[in-house]
mmCIF file of C-alpha atoms in Angstrom:
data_model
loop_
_atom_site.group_PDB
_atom_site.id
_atom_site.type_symbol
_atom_site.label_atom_id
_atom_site.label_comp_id
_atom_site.label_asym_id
_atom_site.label_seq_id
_atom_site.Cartn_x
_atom_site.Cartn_y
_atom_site.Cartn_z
ATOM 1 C CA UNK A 1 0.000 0.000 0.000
ATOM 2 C CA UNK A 2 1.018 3.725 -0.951
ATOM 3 C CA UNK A 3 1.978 5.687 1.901
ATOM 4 C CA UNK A 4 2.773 9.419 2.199
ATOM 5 C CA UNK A 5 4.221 10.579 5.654
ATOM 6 C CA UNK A 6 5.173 14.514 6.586
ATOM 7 C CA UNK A 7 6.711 15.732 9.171
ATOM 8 C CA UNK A 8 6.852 17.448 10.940
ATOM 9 C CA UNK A 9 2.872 18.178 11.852
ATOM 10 C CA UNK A 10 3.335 21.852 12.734
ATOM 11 C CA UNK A 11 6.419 24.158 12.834
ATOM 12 C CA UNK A 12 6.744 27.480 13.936
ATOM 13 C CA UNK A 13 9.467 29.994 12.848
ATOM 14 C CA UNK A 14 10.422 33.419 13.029
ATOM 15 C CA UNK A 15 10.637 35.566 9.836
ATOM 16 C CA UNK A 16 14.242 34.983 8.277
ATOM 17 C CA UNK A 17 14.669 31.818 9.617
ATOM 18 C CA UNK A 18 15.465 28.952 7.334
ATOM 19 C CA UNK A 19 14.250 25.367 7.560
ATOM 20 C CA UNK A 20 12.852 22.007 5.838
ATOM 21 C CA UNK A 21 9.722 19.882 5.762
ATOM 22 C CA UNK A 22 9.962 16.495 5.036
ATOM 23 C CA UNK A 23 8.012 14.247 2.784
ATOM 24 C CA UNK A 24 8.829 9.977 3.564
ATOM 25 C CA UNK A 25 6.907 8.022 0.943
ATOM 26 C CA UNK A 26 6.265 4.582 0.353
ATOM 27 C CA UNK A 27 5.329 3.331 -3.443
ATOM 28 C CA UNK A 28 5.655 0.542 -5.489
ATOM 29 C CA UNK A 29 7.242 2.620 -8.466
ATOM 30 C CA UNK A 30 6.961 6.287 -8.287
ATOM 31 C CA UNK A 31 5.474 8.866 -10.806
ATOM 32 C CA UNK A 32 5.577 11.821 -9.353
ATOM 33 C CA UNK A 33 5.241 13.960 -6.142
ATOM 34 C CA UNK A 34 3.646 16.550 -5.619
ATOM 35 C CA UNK A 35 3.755 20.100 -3.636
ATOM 36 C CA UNK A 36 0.690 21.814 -2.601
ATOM 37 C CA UNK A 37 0.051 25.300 -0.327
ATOM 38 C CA UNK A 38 -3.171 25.311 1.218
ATOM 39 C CA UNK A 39 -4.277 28.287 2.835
ATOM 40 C CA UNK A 40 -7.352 28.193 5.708
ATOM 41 C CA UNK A 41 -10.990 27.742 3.914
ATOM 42 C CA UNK A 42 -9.110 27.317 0.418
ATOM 43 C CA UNK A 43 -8.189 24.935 -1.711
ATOM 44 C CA UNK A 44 -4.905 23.524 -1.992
ATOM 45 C CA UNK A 45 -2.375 25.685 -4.525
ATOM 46 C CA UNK A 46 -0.162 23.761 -6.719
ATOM 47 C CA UNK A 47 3.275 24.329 -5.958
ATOM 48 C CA UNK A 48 5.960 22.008 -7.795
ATOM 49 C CA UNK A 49 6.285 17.957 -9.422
ATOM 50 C CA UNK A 50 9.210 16.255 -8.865
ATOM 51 C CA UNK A 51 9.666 12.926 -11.238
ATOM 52 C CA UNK A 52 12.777 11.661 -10.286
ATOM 53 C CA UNK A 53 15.561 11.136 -7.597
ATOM 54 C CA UNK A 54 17.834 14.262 -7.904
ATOM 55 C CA UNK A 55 15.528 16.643 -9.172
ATOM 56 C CA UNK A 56 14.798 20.033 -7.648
ATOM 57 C CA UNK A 57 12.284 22.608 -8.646
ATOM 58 C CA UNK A 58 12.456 26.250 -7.194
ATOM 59 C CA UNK A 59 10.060 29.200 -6.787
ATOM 60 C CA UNK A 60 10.894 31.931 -4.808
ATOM 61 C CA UNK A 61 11.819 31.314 -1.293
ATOM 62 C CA UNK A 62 11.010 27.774 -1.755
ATOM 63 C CA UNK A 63 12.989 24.506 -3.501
ATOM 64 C CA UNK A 64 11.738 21.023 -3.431
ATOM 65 C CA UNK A 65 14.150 18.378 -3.711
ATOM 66 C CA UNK A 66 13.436 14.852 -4.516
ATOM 67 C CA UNK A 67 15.274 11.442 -3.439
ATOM 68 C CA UNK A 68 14.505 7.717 -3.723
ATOM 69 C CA UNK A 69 12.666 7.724 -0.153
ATOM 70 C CA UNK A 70 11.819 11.254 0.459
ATOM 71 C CA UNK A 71 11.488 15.001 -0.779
ATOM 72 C CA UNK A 72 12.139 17.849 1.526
ATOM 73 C CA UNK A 73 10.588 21.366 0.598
ATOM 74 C CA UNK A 74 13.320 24.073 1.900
ATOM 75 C CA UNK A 75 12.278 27.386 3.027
ATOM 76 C CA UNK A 76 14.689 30.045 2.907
ATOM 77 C CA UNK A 77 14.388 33.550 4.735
ATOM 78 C CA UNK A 78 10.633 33.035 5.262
ATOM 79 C CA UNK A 79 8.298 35.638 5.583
ATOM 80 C CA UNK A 80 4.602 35.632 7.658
ATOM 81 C CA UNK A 81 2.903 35.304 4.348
ATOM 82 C CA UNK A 82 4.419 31.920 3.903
ATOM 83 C CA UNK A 83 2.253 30.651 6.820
ATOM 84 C CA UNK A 84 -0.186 27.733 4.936
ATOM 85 C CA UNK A 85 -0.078 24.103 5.380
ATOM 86 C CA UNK A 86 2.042 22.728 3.116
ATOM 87 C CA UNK A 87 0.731 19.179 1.352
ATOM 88 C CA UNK A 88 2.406 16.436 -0.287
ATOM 89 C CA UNK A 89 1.030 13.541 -2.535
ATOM 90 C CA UNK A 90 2.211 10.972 -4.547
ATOM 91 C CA UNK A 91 1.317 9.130 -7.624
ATOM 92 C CA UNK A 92 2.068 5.618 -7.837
ATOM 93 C CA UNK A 93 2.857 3.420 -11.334
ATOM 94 C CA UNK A 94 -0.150 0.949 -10.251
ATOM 95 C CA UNK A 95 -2.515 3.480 -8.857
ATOM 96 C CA UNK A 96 -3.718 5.255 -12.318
ATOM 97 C CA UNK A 97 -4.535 8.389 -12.139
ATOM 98 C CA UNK A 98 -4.937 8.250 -7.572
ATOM 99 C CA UNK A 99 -3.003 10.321 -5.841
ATOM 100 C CA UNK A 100 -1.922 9.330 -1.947
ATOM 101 C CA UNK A 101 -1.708 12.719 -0.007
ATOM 102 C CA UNK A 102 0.416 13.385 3.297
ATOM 103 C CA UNK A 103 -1.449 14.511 6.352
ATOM 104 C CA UNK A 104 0.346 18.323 6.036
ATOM 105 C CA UNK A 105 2.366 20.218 7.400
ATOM 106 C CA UNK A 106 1.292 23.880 8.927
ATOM 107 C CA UNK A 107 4.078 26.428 8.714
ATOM 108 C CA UNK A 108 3.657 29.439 11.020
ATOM 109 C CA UNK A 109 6.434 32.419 10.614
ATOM 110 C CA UNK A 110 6.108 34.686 13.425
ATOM 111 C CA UNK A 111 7.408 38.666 12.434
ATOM 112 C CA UNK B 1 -4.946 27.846 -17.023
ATOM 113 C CA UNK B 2 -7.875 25.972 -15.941
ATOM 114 C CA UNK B 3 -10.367 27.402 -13.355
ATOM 115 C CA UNK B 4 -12.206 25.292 -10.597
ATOM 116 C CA UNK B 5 -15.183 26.870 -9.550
ATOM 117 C CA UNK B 6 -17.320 25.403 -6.242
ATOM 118 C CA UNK B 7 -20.258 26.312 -4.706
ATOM 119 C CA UNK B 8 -21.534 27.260 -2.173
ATOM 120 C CA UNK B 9 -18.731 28.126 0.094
ATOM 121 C CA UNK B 10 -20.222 27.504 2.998
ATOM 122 C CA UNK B 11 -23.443 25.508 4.399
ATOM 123 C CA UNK B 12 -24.901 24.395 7.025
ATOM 124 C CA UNK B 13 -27.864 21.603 6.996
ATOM 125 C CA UNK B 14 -29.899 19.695 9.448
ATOM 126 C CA UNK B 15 -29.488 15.659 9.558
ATOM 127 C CA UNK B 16 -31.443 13.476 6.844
ATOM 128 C CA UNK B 17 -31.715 16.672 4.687
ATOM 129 C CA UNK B 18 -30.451 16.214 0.943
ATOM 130 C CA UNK B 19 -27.349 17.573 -0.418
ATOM 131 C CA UNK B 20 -26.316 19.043 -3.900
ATOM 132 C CA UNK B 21 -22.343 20.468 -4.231
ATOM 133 C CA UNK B 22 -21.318 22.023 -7.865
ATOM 134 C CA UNK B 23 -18.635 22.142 -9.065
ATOM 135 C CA UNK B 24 -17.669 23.542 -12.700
ATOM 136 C CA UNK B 25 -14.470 23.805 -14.540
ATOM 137 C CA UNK B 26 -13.379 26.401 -16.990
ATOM 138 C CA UNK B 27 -10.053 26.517 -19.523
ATOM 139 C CA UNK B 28 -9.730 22.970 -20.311
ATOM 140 C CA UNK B 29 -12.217 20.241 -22.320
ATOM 141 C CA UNK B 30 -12.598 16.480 -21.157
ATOM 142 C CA UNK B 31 -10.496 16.551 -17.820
ATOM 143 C CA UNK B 32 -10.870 13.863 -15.235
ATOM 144 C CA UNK B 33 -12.298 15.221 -12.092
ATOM 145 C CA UNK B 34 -12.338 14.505 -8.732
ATOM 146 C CA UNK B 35 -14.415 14.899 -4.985
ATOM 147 C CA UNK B 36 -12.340 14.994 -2.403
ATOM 148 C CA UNK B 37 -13.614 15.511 1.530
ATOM 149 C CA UNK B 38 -10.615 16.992 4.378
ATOM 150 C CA UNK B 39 -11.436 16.638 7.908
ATOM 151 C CA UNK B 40 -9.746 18.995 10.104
ATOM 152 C CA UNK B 41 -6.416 18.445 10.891
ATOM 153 C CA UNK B 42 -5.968 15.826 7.951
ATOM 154 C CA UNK B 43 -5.145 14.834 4.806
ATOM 155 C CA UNK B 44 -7.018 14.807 1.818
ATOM 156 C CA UNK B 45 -9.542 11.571 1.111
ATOM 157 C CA UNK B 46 -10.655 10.553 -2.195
ATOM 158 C CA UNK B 47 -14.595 10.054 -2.524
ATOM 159 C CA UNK B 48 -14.916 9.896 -6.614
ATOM 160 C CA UNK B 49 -13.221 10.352 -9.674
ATOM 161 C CA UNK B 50 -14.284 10.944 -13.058
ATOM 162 C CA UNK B 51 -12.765 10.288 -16.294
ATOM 163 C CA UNK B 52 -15.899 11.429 -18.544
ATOM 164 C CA UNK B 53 -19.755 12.044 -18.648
ATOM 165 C CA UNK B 54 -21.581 9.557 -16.796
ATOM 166 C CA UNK B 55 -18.416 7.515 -15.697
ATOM 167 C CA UNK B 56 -18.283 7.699 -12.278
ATOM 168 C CA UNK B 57 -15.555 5.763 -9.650
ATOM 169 C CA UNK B 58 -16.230 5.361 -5.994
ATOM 170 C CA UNK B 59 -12.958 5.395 -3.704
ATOM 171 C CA UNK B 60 -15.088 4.591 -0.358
ATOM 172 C CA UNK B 61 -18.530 3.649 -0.149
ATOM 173 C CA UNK B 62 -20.478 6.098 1.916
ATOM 174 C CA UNK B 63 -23.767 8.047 2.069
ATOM 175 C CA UNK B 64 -22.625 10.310 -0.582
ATOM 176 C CA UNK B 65 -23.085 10.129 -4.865
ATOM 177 C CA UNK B 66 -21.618 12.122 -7.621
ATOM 178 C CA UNK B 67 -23.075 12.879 -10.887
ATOM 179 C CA UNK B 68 -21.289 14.141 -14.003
ATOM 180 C CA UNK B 69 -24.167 15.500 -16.425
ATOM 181 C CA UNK B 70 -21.821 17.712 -18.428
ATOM 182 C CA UNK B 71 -17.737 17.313 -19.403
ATOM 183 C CA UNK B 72 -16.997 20.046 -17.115
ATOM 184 C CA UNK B 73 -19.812 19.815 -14.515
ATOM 185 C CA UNK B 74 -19.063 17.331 -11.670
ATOM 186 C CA UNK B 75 -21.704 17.600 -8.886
ATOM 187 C CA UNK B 76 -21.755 15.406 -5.377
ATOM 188 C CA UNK B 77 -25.081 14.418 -3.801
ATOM 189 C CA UNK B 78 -26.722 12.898 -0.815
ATOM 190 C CA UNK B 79 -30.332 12.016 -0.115
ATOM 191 C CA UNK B 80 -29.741 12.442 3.787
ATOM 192 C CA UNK B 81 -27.179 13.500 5.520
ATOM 193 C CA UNK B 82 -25.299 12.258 8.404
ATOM 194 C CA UNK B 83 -23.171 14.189 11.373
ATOM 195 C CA UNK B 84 -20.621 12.362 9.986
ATOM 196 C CA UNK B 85 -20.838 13.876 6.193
ATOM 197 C CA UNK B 86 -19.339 17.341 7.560
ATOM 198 C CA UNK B 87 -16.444 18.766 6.445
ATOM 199 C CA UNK B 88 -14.461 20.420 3.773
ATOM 200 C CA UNK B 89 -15.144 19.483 0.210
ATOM 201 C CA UNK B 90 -12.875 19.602 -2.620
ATOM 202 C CA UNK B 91 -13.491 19.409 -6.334
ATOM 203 C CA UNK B 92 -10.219 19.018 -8.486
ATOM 204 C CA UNK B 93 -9.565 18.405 -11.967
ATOM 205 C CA UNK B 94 -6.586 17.678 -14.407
ATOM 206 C CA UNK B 95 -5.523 17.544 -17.641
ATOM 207 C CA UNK B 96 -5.333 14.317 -19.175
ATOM 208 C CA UNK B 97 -1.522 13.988 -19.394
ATOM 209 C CA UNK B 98 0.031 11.471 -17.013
ATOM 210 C CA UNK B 99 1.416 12.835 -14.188
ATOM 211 C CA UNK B 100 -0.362 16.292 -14.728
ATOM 212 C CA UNK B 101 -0.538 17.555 -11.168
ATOM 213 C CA UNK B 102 -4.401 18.605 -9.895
ATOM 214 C CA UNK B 103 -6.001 21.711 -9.927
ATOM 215 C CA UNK B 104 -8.366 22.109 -6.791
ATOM 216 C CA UNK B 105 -11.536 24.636 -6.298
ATOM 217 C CA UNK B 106 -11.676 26.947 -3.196
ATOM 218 C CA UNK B 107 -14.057 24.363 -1.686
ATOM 219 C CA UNK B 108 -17.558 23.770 0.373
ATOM 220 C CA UNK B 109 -17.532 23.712 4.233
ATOM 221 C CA UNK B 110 -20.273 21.790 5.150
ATOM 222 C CA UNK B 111 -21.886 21.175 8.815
ATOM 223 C CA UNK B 112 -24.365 18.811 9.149
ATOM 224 C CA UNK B 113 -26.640 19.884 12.569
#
């Protein structure tokens, strides 16, 4: 079974202050992975895919890198409006078009 | 760019009432679309998916139905609700491309009371 683990649940950081959430996923053969943003009472925002081990995608203050086990999404020099819960999902070789999401994590930068 | 729209944004309905949730996509033709509910605090879960009018896929059988009348109308139903049908509902949709990532709506809080 397909499994999609982020950690950690919640972090809190002040403005300027760098750090990584962390994406462990289980899959037969991997796809892709996904990045969402999901602010409160929205829908998520697409952020980045990722399709193999190596790979990084940037946007700016944030990269997502991908390996064989686990992608990290690195935040550098946050700022309050970077505060969302950040998603990730996978899609599996034998799962179609399915996509296994994470449980989230929520990001709170403090000014 | 396609454009999810859902409606409403909020509601709020007694227990055994029915329930009707649009959902309407703009910018692309023939996309497969998808219901998905997010309790609070959790990840997303897949109710349906669609891959064309009338085709409808059931992740997790439930109280609830989906309906696609139209190639960019998806719409989820229920004849009566349950306490337990509250919470945050998501329509997304994607191009047809493997590995195209999904597009979501704003979504529909529903409390059932």
């Amino acid at each position: 079974e397909d499994q999609v683990t982020q950690s950690p649940e919640a972090l809190r950081l002040q403005e300027g202050e760098s750090s990584s959430l962390n994406c462990s996923y289980t899959v037969s053969g991997l796809r892709g992975l996904f990045w969402y943003r999901q602010d409160p009472g929205k829908g998520p925002e697409f952020l980045f895919t990722l399709y193999s081990a190596g790979e990084e995608k940037e946007k700016e203050r944030l990269k997502a890198t991908l390996t064989k086990k686990e992608s990290f999404l690195h935040i550098t020099a946050p700022k309050p409006e970077d505060s969302a819960t950040y998603l990730c999902a996978v899609l599996a070789n034998n799962a179609g078009n399915m996509l296994t999401f994470g449980g989230g994590t929520r990001l709170m930068v403090k000014p | 760019s396609q454009t999810i729209h859902q409606w409403p944004a909020t509601l709020v309905q007694p227990v055994g009432s029915p329930l009707s949730l649009e959902c309407t996509v703009e910018g692309t033709s023939n996309p497969n679309l998808y219901w998905y509910r997010q309790a609070a605090g959790r990840g997303l879960q897949l109710l349906f998916y669609s891959v064309g009018i009338g085709q409808i896929s059931s992740e997790v059988p439930q109280n609830l139905s989906a309906s696609r009348p139209q190639d960019r109308q998806f719409i989820l139903s229920s004849k009566k609700l349950l306490l337990s049908d509250s919470g945050f509902y998501l329509c997304a949709s994607e191009y047809r491309d493997k590995g195209s990532p999904l597009h979501f709506g704003n979504g529909t809080r529903l409390t059932v009371t």
